[in-house]
Amino acid sequence: MTKRLVFISALLSAPLVSAGAQSSCLRVPSSSSASWPSPLDRQVVVGDGPVSIQVAIERAGAAARVHFTYQADLLPRDRTVCAGTARVQLGDALTQWLDGSRLKPVIAGTDRVVLALVRPAMTAEPAAAALATAQLAPVVVVEQPVSGAPTENATISRSVVVSDQLEATGSPTVAQALSGAVPGLWMWSTTPTAIGGGMASLRGASSFGANYPKVYVDGIEVANPVFLAQLATDQVAHVEVIRGPQGAALYGAGAIGGVINITTRVAAGLRDGRRVWLRSTAGIAESRYSPLGAFVQDHALGAQFGDAARSLGLGLSTSTIGAFIPGAFSRQVQASLGAAFTGSTSRLQLTARVVGQRAGNAASPLLPDILPVMSVAPGSNGNGNGSTTSTGPTASAPPVADSAAAQDVTQYTVGGTWTVQAERWTHALVAGVDGYRLDNVALVPGMLRTPGDSALLAASGGADRLSARWSAVTQLGDERRIASRVAIGADHSALRDASLGSAGDRSLGALAPVWRSTSGASAHADVSLGRVVTLAGGLRLERNAGFTILSGVAALPSLGAAVRRQVGPAAITLRTAYGKAISPARAALRPTPWGGRAPAILSLEPEEQAGIEYGADVSVGSRVSAHITRYDQRATNLVQPVAAMSSASGRLVYQWQNVGAITNTGWEVESRVTLGALALDGALGLTDSRVQRVASGYSGDLRAGDRVLQVPTRTVSLTASWLGRGWSGSGAIARASDWVNYDWLALSGDLSRTPSSMPGGDALRSYWRRYRGVTRLRAAFTREITASLGAVFAGENLLNVQTGEPDNVTIVPGRTLRAGLRARF
């Protein structure tokens, strides 16, 4: 069975052995005396064989930390390689493996090689010299990473999760899949009707209410990362995650908690030679609150047209879930389009996507009392003006949502990347716009709401972000002695915010959008001494406008160092890095976690996080890898809405306040082991997010020494996948444990009896509750019926846990079983 070709990360990826390996095969060549230019001069150990030529190329790329680009259907598919344990030059290996084919290795960057169609030159030349004189067919120049950071001897902790790993988790959404694949990152399993996802932790707390990193889709910054949860796994090729503030020197404002880069399938292109693929499944989600359960279905279709010079990719997926609680349903459609035009030294990549979702409004049947449900429409003020109200019954019969008042969200991304390979520099220009529209968010007047609800209510309305970024990367010196990599860049983004969380005046039903902008310039360089020692440093200067009166120019530095040694068969890298990030405080009127609106506070100071990380990376060939990281970060001036009772109005009012200082410390461990057809991935995160001090004048419920609410102390996951002859299977188990959150049942019960006794400040501490943990179990199985058709079986939430995260009122679908077909042509 042919595996999809994916971009291989040096830290995470190790391909499985092809089930169709033959007994007679090419031997891995011994190193010749040819003088290969970098990166083809890198030494590789491919490992045990025999393996298919495609798997051998993937292994060689992982060992040499080189990204390959090629059309898999042009490989000599009947050729098998007897991989060995000897160290050889990458150029020697590729020359022998591709001998007699129409493909030749062509360098397209400091760590990128294209296996391109070559028209032979008139005179014969040595293989190494021919790279400079061959007449090339159109060459794919792959877009450089946004960061421009080095991939070898990297000084920062970075995780790359490819499509096969996402599928192995068995999760239908990227948000849930990342929770089981990236240490230190956890997103709550939220009800499908909530539309937005709930970020629990990315190395502890980096904000209150919306603890999200900075998110890019195909290089374009999203307008609001709260909708990350809606991106389907089928639509994604790979995800890069940078944890902590170390990436802010390259990505700028908003990267206080980290950065997530998502590349869609249509932007990456299909990599296994398949032109069309589709999947269709259906099943039942159990529920203690719906006697018959809820019908679920998922369908996806993808197609690729063209060749290496011009290509077009299409993707379409849809999913639905019925009423797992009365009135709660969700319907979602995602469509994506990608086109690429490639020349001898340049590549233009265009991408577009749109996501639409409608979800039924229904109150949790666990609440002790259900008040009238209010839908906030565009132009309302969040307190009833311009909204519609319907009276709900008691908790035994939750109100059924009117489809006309169902929550609706539409997201879109449109943009492109133009990459040019000059003689010394590789230039990349990325420009695009991302936005959303969110209508009819459910409000329950007088009831408490979780921070996740608050973030969703604040997003009601819409926003659009226009962004443009230019970067250039060059390699200087001799990689075998002293070499340096230099990256420079400039960017600008403008956000048009017309959401309920903006400072617009909606009392008369008129939208008054707020404009915020960020402009920055950055430079990053690393120096490698004989590929053993790497020293890295960077600086970003940026200006933020449209936030508070304290917004201005900020300097964001980064420093790092790494040492790499080969100890027998193991490659060991020791690394350390420092970074600083900011997030300008917004002077905004927005719904708070308990209803109402917060007044604008112009004196809020920008949120900031800085710290150091250090760790070790160990790899043994392409079969075993392990990474361990210790981080120590300090966040200051995080902003929190603080509740208090107004003596004048007798109503609850809210005020945004800087909390003080919070320390985020912990350990992260991730590993991968490949044993023939079996691949095992593990991740462990240990986090201590704690209030170090409170700011002068802070009147909220946090005190020095307290743990930050909603941050799990431990997260752990294990994913196993097996590729057999004619079948494949995968399973994943993930657990988050030990966090503190409010006892929403007790608090809402007290409010239902005495609505005027809303506690504030220290009084809220009496409603704190310690949550022990929650475990997720998923599994998937595929049986090939023919070479192109297979049967698919998948199970989600196999332990049938419907409550317990992140609080005691949120309900998620129970055990969900699906079956269907998958086809590839």
PDB file of N, CA and C in Angstrom, residues 20-26 51-54 72-81 97 99-101:
ATOM      1  N   GLY A  20       5.168  -3.743   0.644  1.00  0.00           N
ATOM      2  CA  GLY A  20       5.429  -4.414  -0.605  1.00  0.00           C
ATOM      3  C   GLY A  20       6.882  -4.554  -0.928  1.00  0.00           C
ATOM      4  N   ALA A  21       7.795  -4.550   0.030  1.00  0.00           N
ATOM      5  CA  ALA A  21       9.223  -4.643  -0.246  1.00  0.00           C
ATOM      6  C   ALA A  21       9.548  -5.973  -0.904  1.00  0.00           C
ATOM      7  N   GLN A  22      10.529  -5.922  -1.836  1.00  0.00           N
ATOM      8  CA  GLN A  22      10.920  -7.122  -2.549  1.00  0.00           C
ATOM      9  C   GLN A  22      12.229  -7.647  -1.983  1.00  0.00           C
ATOM     10  N   SER A  23      12.538  -8.877  -2.298  1.00  0.00           N
ATOM     11  CA  SER A  23      13.724  -9.509  -1.754  1.00  0.00           C
ATOM     12  C   SER A  23      14.989  -9.070  -2.474  1.00  0.00           C
ATOM     13  N   SER A  24      14.929  -8.789  -3.810  1.00  0.00           N
ATOM     14  CA  SER A  24      16.091  -8.332  -4.550  1.00  0.00           C
ATOM     15  C   SER A  24      16.065  -6.824  -4.619  1.00  0.00           C
ATOM     16  N   CYS A  25      17.204  -6.191  -4.336  1.00  0.00           N
ATOM     17  CA  CYS A  25      17.175  -4.752  -4.239  1.00  0.00           C
ATOM     18  C   CYS A  25      18.569  -4.174  -4.398  1.00  0.00           C
ATOM     19  N   LEU A  26      18.613  -2.843  -4.560  1.00  0.00           N
ATOM     20  CA  LEU A  26      19.872  -2.135  -4.672  1.00  0.00           C
ATOM     21  C   LEU A  26      20.513  -1.996  -3.304  1.00  0.00           C
ATOM     22  N   VAL A  51      13.538  -1.767   1.641  1.00  0.00           N
ATOM     23  CA  VAL A  51      12.441  -0.809   1.667  1.00  0.00           C
ATOM     24  C   VAL A  51      12.216  -0.299   0.259  1.00  0.00           C
ATOM     25  N   SER A  52      11.058   0.290   0.016  1.00  0.00           N
ATOM     26  CA  SER A  52      10.784   0.883  -1.282  1.00  0.00           C
ATOM     27  C   SER A  52      11.652   2.120  -1.461  1.00  0.00           C
ATOM     28  N   ILE A  53      11.839   2.530  -2.725  1.00  0.00           N
ATOM     29  CA  ILE A  53      12.668   3.695  -2.990  1.00  0.00           C
ATOM     30  C   ILE A  53      12.062   4.954  -2.371  1.00  0.00           C
ATOM     31  N   GLN A  54      10.731   5.025  -2.311  1.00  0.00           N
ATOM     32  CA  GLN A  54      10.100   6.190  -1.716  1.00  0.00           C
ATOM     33  C   GLN A  54      10.388   6.270  -0.228  1.00  0.00           C
ATOM     34  N   ALA A  72       5.674  11.717  -6.958  1.00  0.00           N
ATOM     35  CA  ALA A  72       5.891  10.321  -6.583  1.00  0.00           C
ATOM     36  C   ALA A  72       5.616   9.368  -7.742  1.00  0.00           C
ATOM     37  N   ASP A  73       4.714   9.753  -8.655  1.00  0.00           N
ATOM     38  CA  ASP A  73       4.401   8.835  -9.745  1.00  0.00           C
ATOM     39  C   ASP A  73       5.526   8.754 -10.777  1.00  0.00           C
ATOM     40  N   LEU A  74       6.571   9.603 -10.668  1.00  0.00           N
ATOM     41  CA  LEU A  74       7.709   9.526 -11.572  1.00  0.00           C
ATOM     42  C   LEU A  74       8.830   8.664 -11.011  1.00  0.00           C
ATOM     43  N   LEU A  75       8.709   8.212  -9.775  1.00  0.00           N
ATOM     44  CA  LEU A  75       9.722   7.329  -9.201  1.00  0.00           C
ATOM     45  C   LEU A  75       9.650   5.949  -9.845  1.00  0.00           C
ATOM     46  N   PRO A  76      10.775   5.256  -9.944  1.00  0.00           N
ATOM     47  CA  PRO A  76      10.741   3.855 -10.402  1.00  0.00           C
ATOM     48  C   PRO A  76      10.129   2.984  -9.308  1.00  0.00           C
ATOM     49  N   ARG A  77       8.811   2.797  -9.363  1.00  0.00           N
ATOM     50  CA  ARG A  77       8.074   2.178  -8.265  1.00  0.00           C
ATOM     51  C   ARG A  77       8.461   0.725  -8.017  1.00  0.00           C
ATOM     52  N   ASP A  78       8.998   0.046  -9.049  1.00  0.00           N
ATOM     53  CA  ASP A  78       9.363  -1.355  -8.862  1.00  0.00           C
ATOM     54  C   ASP A  78      10.759  -1.505  -8.268  1.00  0.00           C
ATOM     55  N   ARG A  79      11.387  -0.398  -7.938  1.00  0.00           N
ATOM     56  CA  ARG A  79      12.750  -0.441  -7.422  1.00  0.00           C
ATOM     57  C   ARG A  79      12.733  -0.473  -5.898  1.00  0.00           C
ATOM     58  N   THR A  80      13.514  -1.388  -5.342  1.00  0.00           N
ATOM     59  CA  THR A  80      13.600  -1.536  -3.896  1.00  0.00           C
ATOM     60  C   THR A  80      15.051  -1.360  -3.455  1.00  0.00           C
ATOM     61  N   VAL A  81      15.235  -0.736  -2.317  1.00  0.00           N
ATOM     62  CA  VAL A  81      16.563  -0.424  -1.802  1.00  0.00           C
ATOM     63  C   VAL A  81      16.860  -1.287  -0.591  1.00  0.00           C
ATOM     64  N   TRP A  97      20.054   5.405  -6.504  1.00  0.00           N
ATOM     65  CA  TRP A  97      18.647   5.036  -6.426  1.00  0.00           C
ATOM     66  C   TRP A  97      17.869   5.508  -7.655  1.00  0.00           C
ATOM     67  N   ASP A  99      19.158   6.094 -10.696  1.00  0.00           N
ATOM     68  CA  ASP A  99      19.832   5.753 -11.941  1.00  0.00           C
ATOM     69  C   ASP A  99      18.844   5.133 -12.930  1.00  0.00           C
ATOM     70  N   GLY A 100      18.851   5.645 -14.162  1.00  0.00           N
ATOM     71  CA  GLY A 100      17.956   5.127 -15.189  1.00  0.00           C
ATOM     72  C   GLY A 100      16.598   5.782 -15.213  1.00  0.00           C
ATOM     73  N   SER A 101      16.263   6.577 -14.215  1.00  0.00           N
ATOM     74  CA  SER A 101      14.981   7.282 -14.194  1.00  0.00           C
ATOM     75  C   SER A 101      15.148   8.659 -14.814  1.00  0.00           C
TER      76      SER A 101
END
